[in-house]
Amino acid sequence: MQWATGNIGSRSLRAVIEHPRLALAGLYVHTPDKVGRAAGELGGSAIATAVRATDDIDEILSLDADCVLYMPRVLDAAEVCRILASGTNIVTTSTAFHHPPSMDRDLCARVEAACWAGGASIYSTGSSPGFISEAVPLALLSLQRQLGLLSIDEYADLGHRDSPAMLFDVMGFGRSPADFPRGRSEHLGTSFGPSLRLLAEEMGTPLDSVVADGEIAVARRTTDIAAGTLAAGTVGAQRVTVSGRRGGATLLRFRATWYCTRDLEPDWELRDTGWHIEADGDAPLDIDIRFPVPVERMTSTFPAYTANRAVNAVAAVCAAPPGIRTTTELPPFGATLA
């Protein structure tokens, strides 16, 4: 079942409808004008399906599906526990469940109890965090015997993204430095710190602490972007560094650099949208992962990076024992193309 049909959820819905080994059992939506609409229409798929959207949770849970792809904008712990206790597994793009030991203890206990009550499991994943903060590093770490630092850099050029509410209201671009939401660093630390802890524990070197630091750069001159206008002197780029520290040194680092213009003060070194990974160890690595997507296709293509990984995880999560499962506990999973 697909739970919610926002930017990622609608792409996930389409992937399920078109998947050769999955069958869509139900579709839950929050928006009243989506109720009753065909799943194919909401997912953008030409494949016909009899499933129609509902906002009735009792109806959804009565369908006795194997798994829910849970993708609302905000996690509802009561919903999650109800789904799990009903015996339905969950794969979610919520960042809450990447590393159970660092979760809120009350939430962790409630969700684990629901898992065992229903004999179900739950797994958090996506592209970032998920793929780039867990799946890729785990593969690269398999080459190392000694590691000084593993650094993951994420770059996102948002100047072509026509999402004014997201960029200006939520992320704080276009604001004066004094008005920039300082909670951004804490938010990313909460999102990516669990992945770093998971990696460190897999190496047998648990972290002493996770620290998140943020910085901003301003637009040198007034610049028009797809979402609107950045005035000179307002926030044009932001960088958050999440550092996993052990023994007084940084062992693992995730750094997100998001920008709407390259004409910045101070002058940051920027890369095109993508990921850059460096391993400073006895088997050094320097890797770039780029997105060969033209500007006009970015909006339609990028949700796939998050949605597809969640869909591909369904079979592994359904086969897993009850509880909050992590990337280190699940077998490798990938695409089913035919």
Tab-separated table of C-alpha atoms in Angstrom:
chain	number	residue	atom	x	y	z
A	1	MET	CA	0.000	0.000	0.000
A	2	GLN	CA	1.127	3.525	-0.716
A	3	TRP	CA	0.673	5.993	2.141
A	4	ALA	CA	0.619	9.613	0.874
A	5	THR	CA	1.198	10.939	-2.627
A	6	GLY	CA	3.457	13.959	-2.362
A	7	ASN	CA	6.545	14.501	-4.478
A	8	ILE	CA	8.209	11.218	-3.459
A	9	GLY	CA	5.045	9.255	-2.693
A	10	SER	CA	3.537	9.747	-6.141
A	11	ARG	CA	6.755	8.476	-7.747
A	12	SER	CA	6.781	5.503	-5.385
A	13	LEU	CA	3.146	4.800	-6.268
A	14	ARG	CA	3.983	4.761	-9.957
A	15	ALA	CA	6.904	2.396	-9.329
A	16	VAL	CA	4.661	-0.060	-7.474
A	17	ILE	CA	1.980	0.011	-10.170
A	18	GLU	CA	4.579	-0.713	-12.844
A	19	HIS	CA	6.592	-3.245	-10.775
A	20	PRO	CA	6.572	-6.810	-12.201
A	21	ARG	CA	6.435	-8.498	-8.768
A	22	LEU	CA	4.443	-6.094	-6.613
A	23	ALA	CA	0.682	-5.593	-6.587
A	24	LEU	CA	-0.866	-2.383	-5.280
A	25	ALA	CA	-3.429	-3.225	-2.593
A	26	GLY	CA	-4.440	0.239	-1.406
A	27	LEU	CA	-3.727	3.951	-1.449
A	28	TYR	CA	-4.052	6.340	1.506
A	29	VAL	CA	-4.157	10.113	0.965
A	30	HIS	CA	-4.503	13.157	3.202
A	31	THR	CA	-5.901	15.663	0.710
A	32	PRO	CA	-9.720	15.528	0.384
A	33	ASP	CA	-9.737	16.256	-3.355
A	34	LYS	CA	-7.597	13.144	-3.976
A	35	VAL	CA	-10.088	10.779	-2.335
A	36	GLY	CA	-11.740	8.502	-4.889
A	37	ARG	CA	-9.249	9.233	-7.645
A	38	ALA	CA	-7.575	6.371	-9.496
A	39	ALA	CA	-4.144	5.302	-8.268
A	40	GLY	CA	-2.732	5.405	-11.791
A	41	GLU	CA	-3.832	9.008	-12.196
A	42	LEU	CA	-2.194	10.101	-8.922
A	43	GLY	CA	0.977	8.149	-9.692
A	44	GLY	CA	1.266	9.274	-13.282
A	45	SER	CA	1.092	5.743	-14.676
A	46	ALA	CA	-0.755	4.656	-17.808
A	47	ILE	CA	-1.251	1.155	-16.401
A	48	ALA	CA	-4.855	0.622	-15.314
A	49	THR	CA	-5.548	-0.380	-11.700
A	50	ALA	CA	-8.798	-0.736	-9.807
A	51	VAL	CA	-7.313	0.846	-6.676
A	52	ARG	CA	-8.679	4.244	-5.708
A	53	ALA	CA	-7.469	6.625	-3.040
A	54	THR	CA	-9.056	6.736	0.395
A	55	ASP	CA	-8.566	8.702	3.607
A	56	ASP	CA	-10.152	5.966	5.728
A	57	ILE	CA	-7.433	4.299	7.808
A	58	ASP	CA	-9.718	1.451	8.885
A	59	GLU	CA	-10.397	0.657	5.228
A	60	ILE	CA	-6.692	0.673	4.416
A	61	LEU	CA	-5.680	-1.591	7.295
A	62	SER	CA	-8.476	-4.054	6.511
A	63	LEU	CA	-6.792	-4.813	3.168
A	64	ASP	CA	-4.175	-6.994	4.886
A	65	ALA	CA	-1.294	-5.953	2.643
A	66	ASP	CA	2.276	-7.121	3.204
A	67	CYS	CA	3.825	-3.656	3.341
A	68	VAL	CA	3.063	0.057	3.515
A	69	LEU	CA	5.305	2.559	1.743
A	70	TYR	CA	4.917	5.281	4.367
A	71	MET	CA	5.779	8.719	2.952
A	72	PRO	CA	3.851	11.582	4.577
A	73	ARG	CA	5.567	14.926	5.113
A	74	VAL	CA	5.482	14.511	8.888
A	75	LEU	CA	5.865	11.276	10.825
A	76	ASP	CA	2.805	10.334	12.877
A	77	ALA	CA	3.984	7.857	15.521
A	78	ALA	CA	0.448	6.727	16.324
A	79	GLU	CA	-0.177	5.899	12.651
A	80	VAL	CA	3.100	4.006	12.379
A	81	CYS	CA	2.403	1.944	15.487
A	82	ARG	CA	-1.124	1.166	14.319
A	83	ILE	CA	0.118	-0.051	10.938
A	84	LEU	CA	2.819	-2.236	12.467
A	85	ALA	CA	0.540	-3.685	15.154
A	86	SER	CA	-1.908	-4.687	12.416
A	87	GLY	CA	0.806	-6.971	11.007
A	88	THR	CA	1.849	-4.777	8.082
A	89	ASN	CA	5.525	-4.031	7.458
A	90	ILE	CA	6.678	-0.478	6.696
A	91	VAL	CA	9.314	0.987	4.423
A	92	THR	CA	9.534	4.726	5.004
A	93	THR	CA	11.456	7.744	3.774
A	94	SER	CA	11.147	9.273	7.248
A	95	THR	CA	14.607	9.640	8.793
A	96	ALA	CA	13.451	8.527	12.242
A	97	PHE	CA	14.503	4.869	12.155
A	98	HIS	CA	18.037	4.680	10.704
A	99	HIS	CA	19.719	3.852	14.011
A	100	PRO	CA	17.518	2.610	16.883
A	101	PRO	CA	20.042	3.233	19.711
A	102	SER	CA	20.095	6.977	18.973
A	103	MET	CA	16.316	7.313	18.578
A	104	ASP	CA	14.086	9.003	21.118
A	105	ARG	CA	13.758	6.261	23.710
A	106	ASP	CA	9.983	6.540	24.095
A	107	LEU	CA	9.403	6.433	20.328
A	108	CYS	CA	11.772	3.507	19.927
A	109	ALA	CA	10.034	1.516	22.669
A	110	ARG	CA	6.557	2.227	21.269
A	111	VAL	CA	7.523	1.245	17.725
A	112	GLU	CA	9.390	-1.901	18.796
A	113	ALA	CA	6.378	-2.976	20.875
A	114	ALA	CA	4.079	-2.453	17.876
A	115	CYS	CA	6.445	-4.446	15.659
A	116	TRP	CA	6.401	-7.409	18.002
A	117	ALA	CA	2.651	-7.168	18.517
A	118	GLY	CA	2.076	-7.442	14.769
A	119	GLY	CA	5.111	-9.521	13.800
A	120	ALA	CA	6.165	-6.703	11.460
A	121	SER	CA	9.297	-4.692	10.690
A	122	ILE	CA	10.050	-1.086	9.740
A	123	TYR	CA	12.958	0.351	7.750
A	124	SER	CA	13.986	3.937	6.940
A	125	THR	CA	15.745	4.594	3.655
A	126	GLY	CA	15.980	6.869	0.633
A	127	SER	CA	18.728	8.493	-1.406
A	128	SER	CA	20.046	10.892	1.252
A	129	PRO	CA	20.087	9.762	3.996
A	130	GLY	CA	20.100	6.110	3.015
A	131	PHE	CA	21.890	5.293	-0.213
A	132	ILE	CA	24.695	7.832	0.032
A	133	SER	CA	25.097	7.789	3.814
A	134	GLU	CA	24.847	4.007	4.342
A	135	ALA	CA	24.752	1.724	1.273
A	136	VAL	CA	27.626	3.355	-0.626
A	137	PRO	CA	29.917	3.940	2.396
A	138	LEU	CA	29.463	0.364	3.588
A	139	ALA	CA	30.703	-0.899	0.224
A	140	LEU	CA	33.675	1.493	0.222
A	141	LEU	CA	34.628	0.674	3.795
A	142	SER	CA	34.953	-2.980	2.820
A	143	LEU	CA	38.212	-1.989	1.068
A	144	GLN	CA	39.791	-0.369	4.133
A	145	ARG	CA	41.898	-1.854	6.899
A	146	GLN	CA	42.906	1.524	8.342
A	147	LEU	CA	40.731	4.620	8.043
A	148	GLY	CA	41.587	8.182	8.940
A	149	LEU	CA	38.481	9.890	7.571
A	150	LEU	CA	35.549	9.046	5.341
A	151	SER	CA	34.019	12.240	3.969
A	152	ILE	CA	30.762	12.456	2.001
A	153	ASP	CA	29.914	15.738	0.282
A	154	GLU	CA	26.489	16.439	-1.190
A	155	TYR	CA	26.088	19.324	-3.638
A	156	ALA	CA	22.741	20.614	-4.852
A	157	ASP	CA	22.320	23.490	-7.305
A	158	LEU	CA	18.800	24.696	-6.492
A	159	GLY	CA	18.762	27.684	-8.792
A	160	HIS	CA	16.701	25.737	-11.332
A	161	ARG	CA	14.157	24.430	-8.809
A	162	ASP	CA	10.814	26.198	-9.108
A	163	SER	CA	9.770	25.674	-5.478
A	164	PRO	CA	9.433	29.105	-3.824
A	165	ALA	CA	7.823	27.811	-0.624
A	166	MET	CA	10.516	25.189	-0.083
A	167	LEU	CA	13.505	27.382	-0.925
A	168	PHE	CA	12.448	30.682	0.645
A	169	ASP	CA	10.078	29.700	3.460
A	170	VAL	CA	11.519	26.384	4.641
A	171	MET	CA	15.202	26.470	3.686
A	172	GLY	CA	15.739	30.191	4.248
A	173	PHE	CA	17.240	31.225	0.929
A	174	GLY	CA	16.708	34.896	0.090
A	175	ARG	CA	16.622	35.930	3.778
A	176	SER	CA	19.042	38.266	5.464
A	177	PRO	CA	21.779	36.383	7.368
A	178	ALA	CA	20.262	37.598	10.645
A	179	ASP	CA	16.922	35.981	9.769
A	180	PHE	CA	18.335	32.638	8.606
A	181	PRO	CA	16.808	29.671	10.528
A	182	ARG	CA	19.684	28.445	12.668
A	183	GLY	CA	17.865	25.189	13.386
A	184	ARG	CA	18.910	23.910	9.952
A	185	SER	CA	22.160	22.507	11.356
A	186	GLU	CA	20.402	20.670	14.154
A	187	HIS	CA	17.868	19.259	11.675
A	188	LEU	CA	20.567	17.779	9.438
A	189	GLY	CA	22.467	16.487	12.427
A	190	THR	CA	19.348	14.597	13.472
A	191	SER	CA	18.859	13.288	9.925
A	192	PHE	CA	22.424	12.170	9.134
A	193	GLY	CA	23.973	11.557	12.549
A	194	PRO	CA	22.227	8.168	12.883
A	195	SER	CA	23.760	6.983	9.588
A	196	LEU	CA	27.241	7.950	10.762
A	197	ARG	CA	26.705	6.110	14.041
A	198	LEU	CA	25.514	3.045	12.128
A	199	LEU	CA	28.624	3.044	9.916
A	200	ALA	CA	30.963	3.472	12.869
A	201	GLU	CA	29.387	0.609	14.778
A	202	GLU	CA	29.634	-1.639	11.717
A	203	MET	CA	33.394	-0.908	11.727
A	204	GLY	CA	33.591	-1.741	15.419
A	205	THR	CA	34.508	1.865	16.300
A	206	PRO	CA	31.427	3.497	17.914
A	207	LEU	CA	31.404	7.279	17.844
A	208	ASP	CA	31.914	9.358	20.963
A	209	SER	CA	29.778	12.198	19.588
A	210	VAL	CA	28.062	13.665	16.541
A	211	VAL	CA	28.384	17.418	15.990
A	212	ALA	CA	26.549	19.540	13.406
A	213	ASP	CA	27.830	22.955	12.305
A	214	GLY	CA	26.339	25.331	9.747
A	215	GLU	CA	27.533	28.258	7.653
A	216	ILE	CA	26.002	30.495	4.991
A	217	ALA	CA	27.169	32.579	2.057
A	218	VAL	CA	25.286	35.517	0.554
A	219	ALA	CA	24.551	36.460	-3.036
A	220	ARG	CA	26.992	39.105	-4.274
A	221	ARG	CA	24.382	40.665	-6.548
A	222	THR	CA	20.637	40.410	-7.105
A	223	THR	CA	19.991	37.201	-9.041
A	224	ASP	CA	16.883	35.732	-10.670
A	225	ILE	CA	16.402	32.002	-10.109
A	226	ALA	CA	13.554	29.691	-11.079
A	227	ALA	CA	11.826	30.168	-7.713
A	228	GLY	CA	12.044	33.977	-7.707
A	229	THR	CA	14.668	36.612	-6.943
A	230	LEU	CA	17.617	36.534	-4.547
A	231	ALA	CA	18.442	40.049	-3.423
A	232	ALA	CA	22.081	41.006	-3.057
A	233	GLY	CA	23.294	40.339	0.480
A	234	THR	CA	20.716	37.641	1.204
A	235	VAL	CA	21.409	33.941	1.748
A	236	GLY	CA	22.443	32.336	-1.537
A	237	ALA	CA	24.085	29.171	-0.208
A	238	GLN	CA	24.168	27.102	2.944
A	239	ARG	CA	26.467	24.357	4.157
A	240	VAL	CA	25.935	21.972	7.062
A	241	THR	CA	28.690	19.645	8.256
A	242	VAL	CA	27.774	16.632	10.387
A	243	SER	CA	30.877	15.164	12.014
A	244	GLY	CA	31.112	11.809	13.734
A	245	ARG	CA	33.946	12.017	16.237
A	246	ARG	CA	35.948	9.355	18.039
A	247	GLY	CA	38.995	9.834	20.234
A	248	GLY	CA	39.021	13.578	19.637
A	249	ALA	CA	39.164	13.308	15.830
A	250	THR	CA	36.566	13.244	13.064
A	251	LEU	CA	36.224	9.711	11.690
A	252	LEU	CA	33.127	10.139	9.500
A	253	ARG	CA	31.719	13.301	7.965
A	254	PHE	CA	28.666	14.223	5.912
A	255	ARG	CA	28.594	17.731	4.446
A	256	ALA	CA	25.647	19.176	2.514
A	257	THR	CA	26.260	22.238	0.341
A	258	TRP	CA	23.101	23.639	-1.207
A	259	TYR	CA	23.199	26.782	-3.328
A	260	CYS	CA	21.014	28.931	-5.572
A	261	THR	CA	23.845	30.932	-7.167
A	262	ARG	CA	27.603	30.485	-7.613
A	263	ASP	CA	28.272	34.212	-7.252
A	264	LEU	CA	28.807	34.193	-3.496
A	265	GLU	CA	30.470	36.040	-0.664
A	266	PRO	CA	32.569	34.365	0.617
A	267	ASP	CA	33.590	32.566	-2.568
A	268	TRP	CA	32.911	28.887	-1.909
A	269	GLU	CA	34.326	26.046	-3.979
A	270	LEU	CA	31.220	24.457	-5.522
A	271	ARG	CA	30.608	21.354	-7.593
A	272	ASP	CA	27.683	20.467	-9.824
A	273	THR	CA	24.745	18.623	-8.270
A	274	GLY	CA	25.925	15.233	-7.065
A	275	TRP	CA	28.009	13.501	-4.425
A	276	HIS	CA	31.753	13.458	-3.776
A	277	ILE	CA	33.270	10.836	-1.486
A	278	GLU	CA	36.820	10.625	-0.183
A	279	ALA	CA	38.298	7.843	1.917
A	280	ASP	CA	41.576	8.695	3.629
A	281	GLY	CA	42.834	5.265	4.549
A	282	ASP	CA	45.276	2.557	3.556
A	283	ALA	CA	43.183	2.097	0.379
A	284	PRO	CA	42.530	5.766	-0.576
A	285	LEU	CA	39.496	6.595	-2.691
A	286	ASP	CA	38.207	9.718	-4.452
A	287	ILE	CA	34.790	9.221	-6.080
A	288	ASP	CA	32.308	11.469	-7.864
A	289	ILE	CA	28.669	10.516	-8.424
A	290	ARG	CA	26.946	12.840	-10.879
A	291	PHE	CA	23.381	13.151	-12.173
A	292	PRO	CA	23.367	13.313	-16.001
A	293	VAL	CA	19.950	14.946	-16.062
A	294	PRO	CA	19.179	18.068	-18.135
A	295	VAL	CA	17.607	20.988	-16.280
A	296	GLU	CA	14.206	20.514	-17.880
A	297	ARG	CA	13.998	16.933	-16.568
A	298	MET	CA	15.295	17.451	-13.029
A	299	THR	CA	11.897	17.938	-11.398
A	300	SER	CA	10.465	14.783	-12.955
A	301	THR	CA	13.576	12.619	-12.487
A	302	PHE	CA	15.003	13.419	-9.056
A	303	PRO	CA	12.162	11.875	-6.957
A	304	ALA	CA	13.141	8.486	-8.407
A	305	TYR	CA	16.423	8.462	-6.493
A	306	THR	CA	14.562	8.402	-3.185
A	307	ALA	CA	11.399	6.541	-4.163
A	308	ASN	CA	13.059	3.685	-6.051
A	309	ARG	CA	15.293	2.652	-3.167
A	310	ALA	CA	12.283	2.432	-0.868
A	311	VAL	CA	10.312	0.342	-3.361
A	312	ASN	CA	13.282	-1.955	-3.973
A	313	ALA	CA	13.568	-2.578	-0.211
A	314	VAL	CA	10.034	-3.969	0.193
A	315	ALA	CA	10.816	-7.667	-0.293
A	316	ALA	CA	13.825	-7.580	2.057
A	317	VAL	CA	11.861	-5.810	4.774
A	318	CYS	CA	8.917	-8.197	4.484
A	319	ALA	CA	11.324	-11.121	4.930
A	320	ALA	CA	13.090	-9.553	7.932
A	321	PRO	CA	12.326	-10.471	11.554
A	322	PRO	CA	10.080	-8.121	13.571
A	323	GLY	CA	11.537	-4.848	14.780
A	324	ILE	CA	13.246	-1.693	13.584
A	325	ARG	CA	15.622	-2.890	10.889
A	326	THR	CA	18.744	-1.128	9.589
A	327	THR	CA	20.814	-1.217	6.400
A	328	THR	CA	23.491	-3.303	8.106
A	329	GLU	CA	20.904	-5.968	8.996
A	330	LEU	CA	19.205	-6.343	5.618
A	331	PRO	CA	20.656	-8.275	2.679
A	332	PRO	CA	21.632	-6.232	-0.387
A	333	PHE	CA	18.628	-5.334	-2.511
A	334	GLY	CA	18.221	-3.815	-5.939
A	335	ALA	CA	16.030	-3.429	-8.971
A	336	THR	CA	13.665	-6.072	-10.309
A	337	LEU	CA	13.522	-5.213	-13.985
A	338	ALA	CA	11.529	-8.126	-15.353
